mmCIF file of C-alpha atoms in Angstrom:
data_model
loop_
_atom_site.group_PDB
_atom_site.id
_atom_site.type_symbol
_atom_site.label_atom_id
_atom_site.label_comp_id
_atom_site.label_asym_id
_atom_site.label_seq_id
_atom_site.Cartn_x
_atom_site.Cartn_y
_atom_site.Cartn_z
ATOM 1 C CA MET A 1 -63.385 -16.986 -40.200
ATOM 2 C CA LEU A 2 -62.953 -17.335 -36.388
ATOM 3 C CA ASN A 3 -66.030 -18.734 -34.651
ATOM 4 C CA VAL A 4 -67.866 -15.945 -32.804
ATOM 5 C CA LYS A 5 -67.699 -17.715 -29.447
ATOM 6 C CA TRP A 6 -63.852 -17.882 -29.653
ATOM 7 C CA ARG A 7 -63.322 -14.191 -30.487
ATOM 8 C CA PRO A 8 -63.209 -12.981 -26.815
ATOM 9 C CA VAL A 9 -60.600 -15.653 -26.057
ATOM 10 C CA ALA A 10 -58.469 -14.544 -29.001
ATOM 11 C CA ILE A 11 -58.719 -10.892 -27.966
ATOM 12 C CA ILE A 12 -57.673 -11.679 -24.384
ATOM 13 C CA ALA A 13 -54.735 -13.788 -25.585
ATOM 14 C CA THR A 14 -53.592 -10.974 -27.860
ATOM 15 C CA LEU A 15 -53.715 -8.450 -24.991
ATOM 16 C CA VAL A 16 -51.726 -10.769 -22.719
ATOM 17 C CA LEU A 17 -49.000 -11.164 -25.353
ATOM 18 C CA LEU A 18 -48.895 -7.402 -25.953
ATOM 19 C CA ILE A 19 -48.523 -6.637 -22.214
ATOM 20 C CA HIS A 20 -45.805 -9.290 -21.912
ATOM 21 C CA PHE A 21 -43.851 -7.705 -24.782
ATOM 22 C CA ILE A 22 -44.095 -4.225 -23.255
ATOM 23 C CA VAL A 23 -42.957 -5.359 -19.809
ATOM 24 C CA ARG A 24 -40.027 -7.354 -21.186
ATOM 25 C CA SER A 25 -38.884 -4.636 -23.587
ATOM 26 C CA PRO A 26 -35.310 -3.482 -22.759
ATOM 27 C CA TYR A 27 -36.263 0.048 -23.767
ATOM 28 C CA ILE A 28 -38.600 0.458 -20.804
ATOM 29 C CA GLU A 29 -36.977 0.743 -17.379
ATOM 30 C CA PHE A 30 -38.994 -0.111 -14.278
ATOM 31 C CA GLN A 31 -37.248 0.889 -11.082
ATOM 32 C CA PHE A 32 -38.789 -1.677 -8.729
ATOM 33 C CA SER A 33 -35.707 -1.774 -6.510
ATOM 34 C CA GLN A 34 -35.718 1.884 -5.486
ATOM 35 C CA THR A 35 -37.330 2.771 -2.179
ATOM 36 C CA ASP A 36 -39.639 5.769 -1.927
ATOM 37 C CA ASP A 37 -36.998 7.557 0.138
ATOM 38 C CA ALA A 38 -34.373 6.899 -2.522
ATOM 39 C CA LYS A 39 -36.658 8.208 -5.256
ATOM 40 C CA ASP A 40 -37.489 11.305 -3.228
ATOM 41 C CA ALA A 41 -33.816 11.937 -2.527
ATOM 42 C CA LEU A 42 -32.832 11.548 -6.173
ATOM 43 C CA GLN A 43 -35.551 13.968 -7.210
ATOM 44 C CA ALA A 44 -34.473 16.409 -4.499
ATOM 45 C CA GLU A 45 -30.893 16.141 -5.737
ATOM 46 C CA ARG A 46 -31.901 16.963 -9.317
ATOM 47 C CA GLU A 47 -33.894 19.969 -8.121
ATOM 48 C CA ASN A 48 -31.040 21.058 -5.867
ATOM 49 C CA VAL A 49 -28.511 20.906 -8.712
ATOM 50 C CA ILE A 50 -30.755 22.784 -11.100
ATOM 51 C CA ALA A 51 -31.710 25.441 -8.561
ATOM 52 C CA ASN A 52 -28.294 26.022 -7.001
ATOM 53 C CA ASP A 53 -25.180 24.784 -8.747
ATOM 54 C CA GLN A 54 -22.773 26.505 -6.350
ATOM 55 C CA ALA A 55 -20.583 24.642 -3.849
ATOM 56 C CA PRO A 56 -20.473 25.794 -0.196
ATOM 57 C CA ALA A 57 -18.285 28.827 0.414
ATOM 58 C CA ASN A 58 -14.824 28.827 1.998
ATOM 59 C CA MET A 59 -13.931 25.349 0.791
ATOM 60 C CA LYS A 60 -10.863 26.023 -1.335
ATOM 61 C CA HIS A 61 -8.130 23.411 -1.434
ATOM 62 C CA PRO A 62 -4.564 24.449 -0.535
ATOM 63 C CA LEU A 63 -2.834 23.170 -3.662
ATOM 64 C CA PRO A 64 -2.853 24.584 -7.202
ATOM 65 C CA VAL A 65 -4.940 22.825 -9.803
ATOM 66 C CA THR A 66 -3.476 21.966 -13.164
ATOM 67 C CA VAL A 67 -6.431 23.165 -15.232
ATOM 68 C CA THR A 68 -9.402 25.460 -14.713
ATOM 69 C CA VAL A 69 -12.511 24.905 -16.818
ATOM 70 C CA THR A 70 -13.836 28.242 -18.029
ATOM 71 C CA GLN A 71 -15.105 27.466 -21.529
ATOM 72 C CA ASP A 72 -18.665 26.573 -22.419
ATOM 73 C CA VAL A 73 -18.559 22.959 -23.544
ATOM 74 C CA GLY A 74 -21.776 23.412 -25.534
ATOM 75 C CA THR A 75 -23.198 20.481 -27.468
ATOM 76 C CA PRO A 76 -22.102 17.074 -26.181
ATOM 77 C CA HIS A 77 -19.211 15.542 -28.063
ATOM 78 C CA THR A 78 -19.666 12.364 -30.033
ATOM 79 C CA VAL A 79 -17.798 9.154 -29.467
ATOM 80 C CA THR A 80 -15.730 9.759 -32.598
ATOM 81 C CA SER A 81 -14.319 13.023 -31.234
ATOM 82 C CA ILE A 82 -13.591 11.770 -27.714
ATOM 83 C CA VAL A 83 -12.590 8.117 -27.756
ATOM 84 C CA LYS A 84 -10.072 8.505 -30.558
ATOM 85 C CA GLU A 85 -7.539 6.305 -28.819
ATOM 86 C CA THR A 86 -9.868 3.341 -28.335
ATOM 87 C CA VAL A 87 -8.640 0.358 -30.327
ATOM 88 C CA PHE A 88 -11.534 -1.743 -31.494
ATOM 89 C CA VAL A 89 -11.037 -5.412 -32.265
ATOM 90 C CA ASP A 90 -11.257 -5.968 -36.020
ATOM 91 C CA SER A 91 -13.257 -9.135 -35.642
ATOM 92 C CA ASP A 92 -14.503 -11.345 -32.847
ATOM 93 C CA SER A 93 -15.133 -14.305 -35.122
ATOM 94 C CA ALA A 94 -12.210 -16.230 -33.675
ATOM 95 C CA ASN A 95 -12.941 -17.920 -30.364
ATOM 96 C CA GLU A 96 -9.335 -17.721 -29.204
ATOM 97 C CA VAL A 97 -8.186 -14.578 -27.414
ATOM 98 C CA LEU A 98 -4.428 -14.299 -27.734
ATOM 99 C CA GLU A 99 -3.817 -11.722 -25.003
ATOM 100 C CA LYS A 100 -5.533 -11.078 -21.692
ATOM 101 C CA ALA A 101 -4.834 -8.801 -18.775
ATOM 102 C CA ASN A 102 -4.356 -9.995 -15.205
ATOM 103 C CA ALA A 103 -7.859 -8.912 -14.307
ATOM 104 C CA ALA A 104 -11.167 -9.918 -12.764
ATOM 105 C CA PHE A 105 -14.716 -8.701 -12.287
ATOM 106 C CA VAL A 106 -15.450 -7.938 -8.639
ATOM 107 C CA VAL A 107 -19.012 -8.088 -7.353
ATOM 108 C CA LEU A 108 -20.110 -7.140 -3.849
ATOM 109 C CA THR A 109 -23.468 -8.858 -3.503
ATOM 110 C CA ARG A 110 -25.851 -10.843 -1.304
ATOM 111 C CA ASN A 111 -27.776 -14.076 -1.705
ATOM 112 C CA LYS A 112 -31.039 -12.165 -2.137
ATOM 113 C CA ASP A 113 -29.567 -10.324 -5.144
ATOM 114 C CA LEU A 114 -29.416 -13.531 -7.184
ATOM 115 C CA LYS A 115 -32.183 -12.702 -9.660
ATOM 116 C CA ASP A 116 -30.947 -9.167 -10.414
ATOM 117 C CA LEU A 117 -27.353 -10.348 -10.615
ATOM 118 C CA ARG A 118 -28.159 -13.152 -13.053
ATOM 119 C CA GLU A 119 -29.931 -10.676 -15.345
ATOM 120 C CA THR A 120 -26.864 -8.421 -15.254
ATOM 121 C CA LEU A 121 -24.408 -11.246 -15.884
ATOM 122 C CA VAL A 122 -26.401 -12.537 -18.856
ATOM 123 C CA GLN A 123 -25.896 -9.147 -20.508
ATOM 124 C CA LEU A 124 -22.250 -8.801 -19.495
ATOM 125 C CA GLU A 125 -21.421 -12.266 -20.788
ATOM 126 C CA ASP A 126 -23.311 -11.721 -24.024
ATOM 127 C CA ARG A 127 -21.879 -8.246 -24.714
ATOM 128 C CA PHE A 128 -18.294 -9.014 -23.704
ATOM 129 C CA ASN A 129 -17.091 -11.858 -21.536
ATOM 130 C CA ARG A 130 -18.239 -14.845 -23.601
ATOM 131 C CA ARG A 131 -15.210 -14.089 -25.794
ATOM 132 C CA TYR A 132 -12.680 -13.202 -23.101
ATOM 133 C CA LYS A 133 -13.706 -15.434 -20.179
ATOM 134 C CA TYR A 134 -12.328 -13.203 -17.418
ATOM 135 C CA PRO A 135 -12.821 -14.565 -13.890
ATOM 136 C CA TYR A 136 -15.286 -13.276 -11.307
ATOM 137 C CA VAL A 137 -14.748 -12.595 -7.604
ATOM 138 C CA PHE A 138 -18.002 -12.446 -5.589
ATOM 139 C CA LEU A 139 -17.782 -10.970 -2.090
ATOM 140 C CA ASN A 140 -20.354 -11.042 0.696
ATOM 141 C CA ASN A 141 -20.396 -10.241 4.413
ATOM 142 C CA GLU A 142 -22.413 -13.452 4.898
ATOM 143 C CA PRO A 143 -21.697 -16.934 3.449
ATOM 144 C CA PHE A 144 -23.009 -17.502 -0.067
ATOM 145 C CA SER A 145 -25.680 -20.176 -0.345
ATOM 146 C CA ASP A 146 -25.142 -23.309 -2.414
ATOM 147 C CA GLU A 147 -28.008 -22.202 -4.665
ATOM 148 C CA PHE A 148 -26.316 -18.853 -5.293
ATOM 149 C CA LYS A 149 -23.002 -20.481 -6.211
ATOM 150 C CA GLU A 150 -24.580 -23.120 -8.433
ATOM 151 C CA LYS A 151 -26.770 -20.711 -10.400
ATOM 152 C CA ILE A 152 -23.965 -18.184 -10.897
ATOM 153 C CA GLN A 153 -21.368 -20.741 -11.938
ATOM 154 C CA GLY A 154 -23.783 -22.235 -14.435
ATOM 155 C CA MET A 155 -24.190 -19.045 -16.423
ATOM 156 C CA VAL A 156 -20.768 -17.387 -16.699
ATOM 157 C CA SER A 157 -17.797 -18.334 -18.851
ATOM 158 C CA GLY A 158 -15.021 -17.332 -16.464
ATOM 159 C CA GLU A 159 -13.853 -18.956 -13.247
ATOM 160 C CA CYS A 160 -15.906 -18.005 -10.161
ATOM 161 C CA GLN A 161 -14.494 -17.377 -6.706
ATOM 162 C CA PHE A 162 -16.731 -16.701 -3.702
ATOM 163 C CA GLY A 163 -15.273 -14.835 -0.749
ATOM 164 C CA LEU A 164 -16.442 -14.028 2.766
ATOM 165 C CA ILE A 165 -15.584 -10.517 3.936
ATOM 166 C CA PRO A 166 -13.528 -10.511 7.153
ATOM 167 C CA GLU A 167 -15.539 -9.243 10.113
ATOM 168 C CA GLU A 168 -12.984 -6.519 10.843
ATOM 169 C CA HIS A 169 -13.639 -5.055 7.385
ATOM 170 C CA TRP A 170 -17.417 -4.897 7.908
ATOM 171 C CA SER A 171 -17.756 -3.628 11.477
ATOM 172 C CA TYR A 172 -17.098 -0.552 13.589
ATOM 173 C CA PRO A 173 -13.489 0.377 14.314
ATOM 174 C CA GLU A 174 -12.765 0.803 17.999
ATOM 175 C CA TYR A 175 -12.391 4.562 17.580
ATOM 176 C CA ILE A 176 -15.978 5.052 16.344
ATOM 177 C CA ASP A 177 -18.604 6.215 18.852
ATOM 178 C CA GLN A 178 -21.524 3.951 17.941
ATOM 179 C CA THR A 179 -24.036 6.032 19.906
ATOM 180 C CA ARG A 180 -23.071 9.099 17.904
ATOM 181 C CA ALA A 181 -23.265 7.046 14.698
ATOM 182 C CA ALA A 182 -26.784 5.855 15.529
ATOM 183 C CA GLU A 183 -27.898 9.404 16.273
ATOM 184 C CA ALA A 184 -26.503 10.533 12.925
ATOM 185 C CA ARG A 185 -28.455 7.815 11.102
ATOM 186 C CA LYS A 186 -31.666 8.811 12.854
ATOM 187 C CA ASP A 187 -31.148 12.476 11.999
ATOM 188 C CA MET A 188 -30.462 11.759 8.326
ATOM 189 C CA GLN A 189 -33.408 9.398 8.099
ATOM 190 C CA ASP A 190 -35.687 12.068 9.554
ATOM 191 C CA ARG A 191 -34.406 14.488 6.915
ATOM 192 C CA LYS A 192 -35.133 11.891 4.192
ATOM 193 C CA ILE A 193 -31.544 11.806 2.965
ATOM 194 C CA ILE A 194 -30.951 8.915 0.577
ATOM 195 C CA TYR A 195 -29.823 5.834 2.564
ATOM 196 C CA GLY A 196 -29.511 8.184 5.541
ATOM 197 C CA GLY A 197 -30.861 5.663 8.035
ATOM 198 C CA SER A 198 -29.051 2.619 6.667
ATOM 199 C CA GLU A 199 -26.277 1.091 8.759
ATOM 200 C CA SER A 200 -25.379 -1.582 6.189
ATOM 201 C CA TYR A 201 -25.032 1.024 3.443
ATOM 202 C CA ARG A 202 -22.370 2.790 5.504
ATOM 203 C CA HIS A 203 -20.442 -0.439 5.995
ATOM 204 C CA MET A 204 -20.673 -1.034 2.248
ATOM 205 C CA CYS A 205 -19.340 2.430 1.381
ATOM 206 C CA ARG A 206 -16.452 2.063 3.814
ATOM 207 C CA TYR A 207 -15.666 -1.415 2.468
ATOM 208 C CA GLU A 208 -15.689 -0.310 -1.165
ATOM 209 C CA SER A 209 -13.563 2.729 -0.260
ATOM 210 C CA GLY A 210 -10.768 0.943 1.501
ATOM 211 C CA PHE A 211 -11.042 -2.829 1.760
ATOM 212 C CA PHE A 212 -12.369 -4.743 -1.274
ATOM 213 C CA PHE A 213 -8.979 -4.628 -2.980
ATOM 214 C CA ARG A 214 -7.370 -6.078 0.161
ATOM 215 C CA HIS A 215 -9.452 -9.246 0.152
ATOM 216 C CA PRO A 216 -7.125 -12.276 -0.328
ATOM 217 C CA LEU A 217 -9.018 -13.345 -3.457
ATOM 218 C CA MET A 218 -8.032 -10.050 -5.100
ATOM 219 C CA ASP A 219 -4.315 -10.363 -4.316
ATOM 220 C CA GLN A 220 -3.463 -12.136 -7.574
ATOM 221 C CA TYR A 221 -4.965 -9.479 -9.856
ATOM 222 C CA LYS A 222 -3.743 -6.127 -11.187
ATOM 223 C CA TRP A 223 -7.026 -4.856 -12.687
ATOM 224 C CA TYR A 224 -10.654 -4.906 -11.576
ATOM 225 C CA TRP A 225 -14.028 -4.195 -13.167
ATOM 226 C CA ARG A 226 -16.722 -3.459 -10.615
ATOM 227 C CA VAL A 227 -20.169 -4.879 -11.349
ATOM 228 C CA GLU A 228 -23.368 -4.478 -9.336
ATOM 229 C CA PRO A 229 -26.593 -6.517 -9.406
ATOM 230 C CA GLY A 230 -29.296 -5.015 -11.593
ATOM 231 C CA VAL A 231 -27.143 -2.870 -13.866
ATOM 232 C CA LYS A 232 -27.545 -3.144 -17.635
ATOM 233 C CA PHE A 233 -25.044 -3.339 -20.484
ATOM 234 C CA ALA A 234 -26.631 -2.101 -23.697
ATOM 235 C CA CYS A 235 -23.833 -2.300 -26.283
ATOM 236 C CA GLU A 236 -21.585 -4.857 -27.877
ATOM 237 C CA ILE A 237 -18.099 -4.460 -26.363
ATOM 238 C CA ASP A 238 -15.864 -5.803 -29.105
ATOM 239 C CA TYR A 239 -12.488 -4.931 -27.594
ATOM 240 C CA ASP A 240 -10.879 -5.598 -24.234
ATOM 241 C CA PRO A 241 -11.218 -2.596 -21.864
ATOM 242 C CA PHE A 242 -8.665 -4.119 -19.492
ATOM 243 C CA LEU A 243 -6.018 -4.254 -22.227
ATOM 244 C CA PHE A 244 -7.008 -0.781 -23.386
ATOM 245 C CA MET A 245 -6.269 0.527 -19.893
ATOM 246 C CA GLU A 246 -3.021 -1.393 -19.642
ATOM 247 C CA HIS A 247 -1.700 -0.475 -23.097
ATOM 248 C CA ASN A 248 -2.574 3.215 -22.734
ATOM 249 C CA ASN A 249 -1.249 3.783 -19.206
ATOM 250 C CA LYS A 250 -4.720 4.387 -17.771
ATOM 251 C CA LYS A 251 -5.368 3.866 -14.070
ATOM 252 C CA TYR A 252 -9.080 4.579 -13.690
ATOM 253 C CA GLY A 253 -12.063 4.285 -16.020
ATOM 254 C CA PHE A 254 -15.691 5.408 -15.584
ATOM 255 C CA THR A 255 -18.967 5.755 -17.475
ATOM 256 C CA VAL A 256 -21.049 8.244 -15.441
ATOM 257 C CA SER A 257 -20.029 11.265 -13.383
ATOM 258 C CA ILE A 258 -22.427 13.448 -11.413
ATOM 259 C CA LYS A 259 -22.551 15.839 -8.457
ATOM 260 C CA GLU A 260 -22.850 14.317 -4.995
ATOM 261 C CA TYR A 261 -25.724 15.058 -2.622
ATOM 262 C CA ILE A 262 -23.994 17.534 -0.286
ATOM 263 C CA GLU A 263 -26.032 16.486 2.768
ATOM 264 C CA THR A 264 -24.239 13.132 2.753
ATOM 265 C CA ILE A 265 -20.705 14.588 2.816
ATOM 266 C CA PRO A 266 -20.764 17.932 4.688
ATOM 267 C CA THR A 267 -17.188 17.595 6.025
ATOM 268 C CA LEU A 268 -15.562 15.312 3.427
ATOM 269 C CA TRP A 269 -13.964 18.176 1.506
ATOM 270 C CA ASN A 270 -12.566 19.862 4.620
ATOM 271 C CA THR A 271 -11.197 16.510 5.787
ATOM 272 C CA THR A 272 -9.595 16.022 2.369
ATOM 273 C CA MET A 273 -8.057 19.493 2.483
ATOM 274 C CA ASP A 274 -6.611 18.662 5.879
ATOM 275 C CA PHE A 275 -4.994 15.561 4.373
ATOM 276 C CA MET A 276 -3.585 17.560 1.448
ATOM 277 C CA ASP A 277 -2.202 20.169 3.792
ATOM 278 C CA LYS A 278 -0.401 17.500 5.828
ATOM 279 C CA HIS A 279 0.838 15.460 2.845
ATOM 280 C CA LYS A 280 1.712 17.935 0.081
ATOM 281 C CA GLU A 281 4.647 15.747 -0.900
ATOM 282 C CA MET A 282 2.283 12.940 -1.949
ATOM 283 C CA ILE A 283 0.341 14.986 -4.479
ATOM 284 C CA PRO A 284 1.890 15.412 -7.946
ATOM 285 C CA ALA A 285 1.854 18.788 -9.651
ATOM 286 C CA ALA A 286 0.050 17.228 -12.620
ATOM 287 C CA ASN A 287 -3.173 16.205 -10.911
ATOM 288 C CA LEU A 288 -6.884 16.184 -11.680
ATOM 289 C CA MET A 289 -8.075 18.611 -9.021
ATOM 290 C CA GLY A 290 -9.714 20.680 -11.762
ATOM 291 C CA PHE A 291 -12.373 17.970 -11.993
ATOM 292 C CA VAL A 292 -13.527 18.348 -8.374
ATOM 293 C CA THR A 293 -13.209 22.142 -8.091
ATOM 294 C CA ASP A 294 -14.730 25.085 -9.893
ATOM 295 C CA LYS A 295 -12.775 27.987 -11.352
ATOM 296 C CA LYS A 296 -12.648 29.630 -7.906
ATOM 297 C CA GLY A 297 -11.122 26.539 -6.328
ATOM 298 C CA ASP A 298 -14.302 25.629 -4.442
ATOM 299 C CA TYR A 299 -15.486 22.036 -4.196
ATOM 300 C CA ASN A 300 -18.021 21.334 -6.937
ATOM 301 C CA ARG A 301 -19.206 17.910 -5.646
ATOM 302 C CA CYS A 302 -18.283 16.156 -8.912
ATOM 303 C CA HIS A 303 -17.492 12.472 -8.654
ATOM 304 C CA PHE A 304 -17.165 9.400 -10.826
ATOM 305 C CA TRP A 305 -20.103 7.081 -10.170
ATOM 306 C CA SER A 306 -18.284 4.101 -8.742
ATOM 307 C CA ASN A 307 -20.910 1.410 -9.369
ATOM 308 C CA PHE A 308 -19.034 1.096 -12.670
ATOM 309 C CA GLU A 309 -15.262 1.221 -12.406
ATOM 310 C CA ILE A 310 -12.433 -0.334 -14.358
ATOM 311 C CA GLY A 311 -9.268 0.397 -12.494
ATOM 312 C CA SER A 312 -5.769 -0.408 -11.377
ATOM 313 C CA LEU A 313 -5.539 -2.344 -8.145
ATOM 314 C CA ASP A 314 -1.950 -1.135 -7.792
ATOM 315 C CA PHE A 315 -3.313 2.414 -7.589
ATOM 316 C CA LEU A 316 -5.712 1.539 -4.769
ATOM 317 C CA ARG A 317 -2.948 -0.372 -2.977
ATOM 318 C CA SER A 318 -0.522 2.536 -3.277
ATOM 319 C CA ASP A 319 0.904 4.249 -0.188
ATOM 320 C CA GLN A 320 -0.749 7.527 -1.229
ATOM 321 C CA TYR A 321 -4.271 6.177 -1.586
ATOM 322 C CA MET A 322 -4.011 4.045 1.555
ATOM 323 C CA ALA A 323 -2.792 7.048 3.561
ATOM 324 C CA TYR A 324 -5.761 9.052 2.294
ATOM 325 C CA PHE A 325 -8.258 6.316 3.167
ATOM 326 C CA ASP A 326 -6.783 5.868 6.648
ATOM 327 C CA HIS A 327 -7.041 9.630 7.210
ATOM 328 C CA LEU A 328 -10.729 9.582 6.240
ATOM 329 C CA ASP A 329 -11.459 6.455 8.242
ATOM 330 C CA ARG A 330 -10.030 7.981 11.408
ATOM 331 C CA ALA A 331 -12.189 11.072 10.886
ATOM 332 C CA GLY A 332 -15.317 8.906 11.171
ATOM 333 C CA GLY A 333 -17.343 10.387 8.340
ATOM 334 C CA PHE A 334 -18.339 6.990 6.945
ATOM 335 C CA PHE A 335 -20.472 6.570 10.091
ATOM 336 C CA TYR A 336 -21.069 10.077 11.500
ATOM 337 C CA GLU A 337 -22.154 11.307 8.064
ATOM 338 C CA ARG A 338 -22.739 9.094 5.040
ATOM 339 C CA TRP A 339 -19.600 9.365 2.954
ATOM 340 C CA GLY A 340 -19.936 7.337 -0.219
ATOM 341 C CA ASP A 341 -17.189 5.385 -1.913
ATOM 342 C CA ALA A 342 -17.808 7.310 -5.152
ATOM 343 C CA PRO A 343 -16.683 10.744 -3.867
ATOM 344 C CA VAL A 344 -13.884 9.086 -1.872
ATOM 345 C CA HIS A 345 -12.511 7.252 -4.909
ATOM 346 C CA SER A 346 -12.956 10.369 -7.023
ATOM 347 C CA LEU A 347 -11.075 12.640 -4.645
ATOM 348 C CA GLY A 348 -8.288 10.065 -4.455
ATOM 349 C CA VAL A 349 -8.126 9.846 -8.239
ATOM 350 C CA SER A 350 -8.163 13.627 -8.558
ATOM 351 C CA MET A 351 -5.327 14.111 -6.085
ATOM 352 C CA PHE A 352 -2.996 11.376 -7.265
ATOM 353 C CA LEU A 353 -3.668 10.924 -11.006
ATOM 354 C CA ASN A 354 -3.793 13.223 -14.030
ATOM 355 C CA LYS A 355 -6.292 13.353 -16.868
ATOM 356 C CA ASN A 356 -4.188 11.162 -19.158
ATOM 357 C CA GLU A 357 -4.524 8.366 -16.592
ATOM 358 C CA VAL A 358 -8.338 8.546 -16.394
ATOM 359 C CA HIS A 359 -10.679 7.412 -19.169
ATOM 360 C CA TRP A 360 -14.362 7.952 -19.918
ATOM 361 C CA PHE A 361 -15.747 4.765 -21.480
ATOM 362 C CA GLU A 362 -18.286 6.624 -23.575
ATOM 363 C CA ASP A 363 -18.608 3.633 -25.881
ATOM 364 C CA ILE A 364 -19.855 1.287 -23.128
ATOM 365 C CA GLY A 365 -23.626 1.544 -22.867
ATOM 366 C CA TYR A 366 -24.391 1.284 -19.158
ATOM 367 C CA PHE A 367 -27.432 1.778 -16.936
ATOM 368 C CA HIS A 368 -27.664 2.042 -13.164
ATOM 369 C CA GLY A 369 -31.017 3.435 -12.127
ATOM 370 C CA PRO A 370 -31.855 6.145 -12.887
ATOM 371 C CA LEU A 371 -28.926 7.102 -15.139
ATOM 372 C CA TRP A 372 -27.634 6.027 -18.538
ATOM 373 C CA ASN A 373 -24.267 6.303 -20.219
ATOM 374 C CA CYS A 374 -25.112 5.771 -23.873
ATOM 375 C CA PRO A 375 -22.809 6.120 -26.914
ATOM 376 C CA LYS A 376 -23.561 8.701 -29.553
ATOM 377 C CA GLY A 377 -23.222 8.683 -33.321
ATOM 378 C CA ASP A 378 -22.023 5.588 -35.163
ATOM 379 C CA ALA A 379 -21.105 3.835 -31.916
ATOM 380 C CA ASN A 380 -24.802 3.675 -31.005
ATOM 381 C CA LYS A 381 -25.459 1.255 -33.866
ATOM 382 C CA LYS A 382 -24.183 -1.541 -31.611
ATOM 383 C CA CYS A 383 -26.515 -0.556 -28.757
ATOM 384 C CA TRP A 384 -30.151 -0.645 -27.701
ATOM 385 C CA CYS A 385 -30.003 2.421 -25.432
ATOM 386 C CA PRO A 386 -31.370 5.785 -26.647
ATOM 387 C CA GLU A 387 -28.499 8.256 -26.834
ATOM 388 C CA ASP A 388 -30.642 11.224 -25.748
ATOM 389 C CA GLN A 389 -31.056 9.499 -22.366
ATOM 390 C CA SER A 390 -27.325 9.650 -21.637
ATOM 391 C CA VAL A 391 -26.790 11.566 -18.403
ATOM 392 C CA GLU A 392 -24.599 14.297 -19.901
ATOM 393 C CA ILE A 393 -27.450 15.123 -22.302
ATOM 394 C CA LYS A 394 -30.561 14.500 -20.202
ATOM 395 C CA TYR A 395 -29.226 15.985 -16.941
ATOM 396 C CA LYS A 396 -26.679 18.528 -18.126
ATOM 397 C CA THR A 397 -26.424 20.458 -14.856
ATOM 398 C CA TRP A 398 -26.205 17.299 -12.750
ATOM 399 C CA SER A 399 -23.584 15.600 -14.914
ATOM 400 C CA CYS A 400 -19.867 16.389 -14.661
ATOM 401 C CA THR A 401 -18.730 14.305 -17.627
ATOM 402 C CA LEU A 402 -18.362 17.085 -20.181
ATOM 403 C CA ASP A 403 -16.445 19.127 -17.610
ATOM 404 C CA PHE A 404 -14.023 16.221 -17.433
ATOM 405 C CA VAL A 405 -13.785 16.108 -21.224
ATOM 406 C CA ALA A 406 -13.058 19.852 -21.358
ATOM 407 C CA LEU A 407 -10.075 19.595 -19.028
ATOM 408 C CA GLU A 408 -6.745 19.823 -20.800
ATOM 409 C CA ASN A 409 -4.208 17.039 -20.694
ATOM 410 C CA PRO A 410 -1.055 17.801 -18.670
#
């Protein structure tokens, strides 16, 4: 029997252990990194999507789409009915991987992101890369510290390369009116638009849209997997997504797709239509424009959430995509508005690729606050994420993923 005088100590110790377990539990997500403005904007976006799911009028694109989605997709599909072509590795017991793609993880990050990035890389290594040992390319607009390099290199299995972004890729082009850009930031900040007042966020979006794949450290690779600090990987990945893409003629892979906050991109669609009108010869008849338009041909704001991407670098380096990016860059919307790399990538993918070339990695459990992509059915047995939290289930009117699934193949 515990001595009476020690009972309060035992009770306190028990409570401390219980609180520690709750805080460290992977099932409970604390969004410490989100600012109040970001939270308010995300909530406003959800309410906006639920209240009014119509795109602005008079925004039809000039080219025919290959498919129009008119059917009710109903209950979300399961992984077994969607990812039929995924080839799972029979066993990962052997340490030797006989085939690898010419690929790398690419991470745009800063020295202050070290803690969040290490937590992400622990999961990515454990779920996947400890077997495949793909290299990492870390990019920063400021020099990486020795501490950052040492602590990252000590925890990953693949080779690490650390690159400094050229100043001309993270600065204002000469044709941008910086006074006008500053006024736009102030206006968007006053309207509490997510990241509306951030100058660095705009440089980041422009860089991810048109420059990361042109960094010299990326020249040697054909495939990339984008990773961001703080994201979570919830499932065992027992096959090679890079080889899956390569063997199945895929060019772009995603986990989450949602509707963009229209206040950040008021003229992006019109600018894109102007490009399509001037370059009809670049756009194949079998395209994916049905993903970004509704049945009337209006812009629906759907985009692939680009914080997770597995894609072809040859696609981004193509004459078509580069011409599109240059057209957007000259228009100035990265600075005069707040064009994100996600809608830019998605519009490029939708113009130049078809559905057979794009893949939803439903079987990769992935979290970027506040949204989950979580496998359903038997595939969830290898995961710790709750499948009812997956964005296409929890936020049906915000998500575009099942609309993508419903599109017919060309």
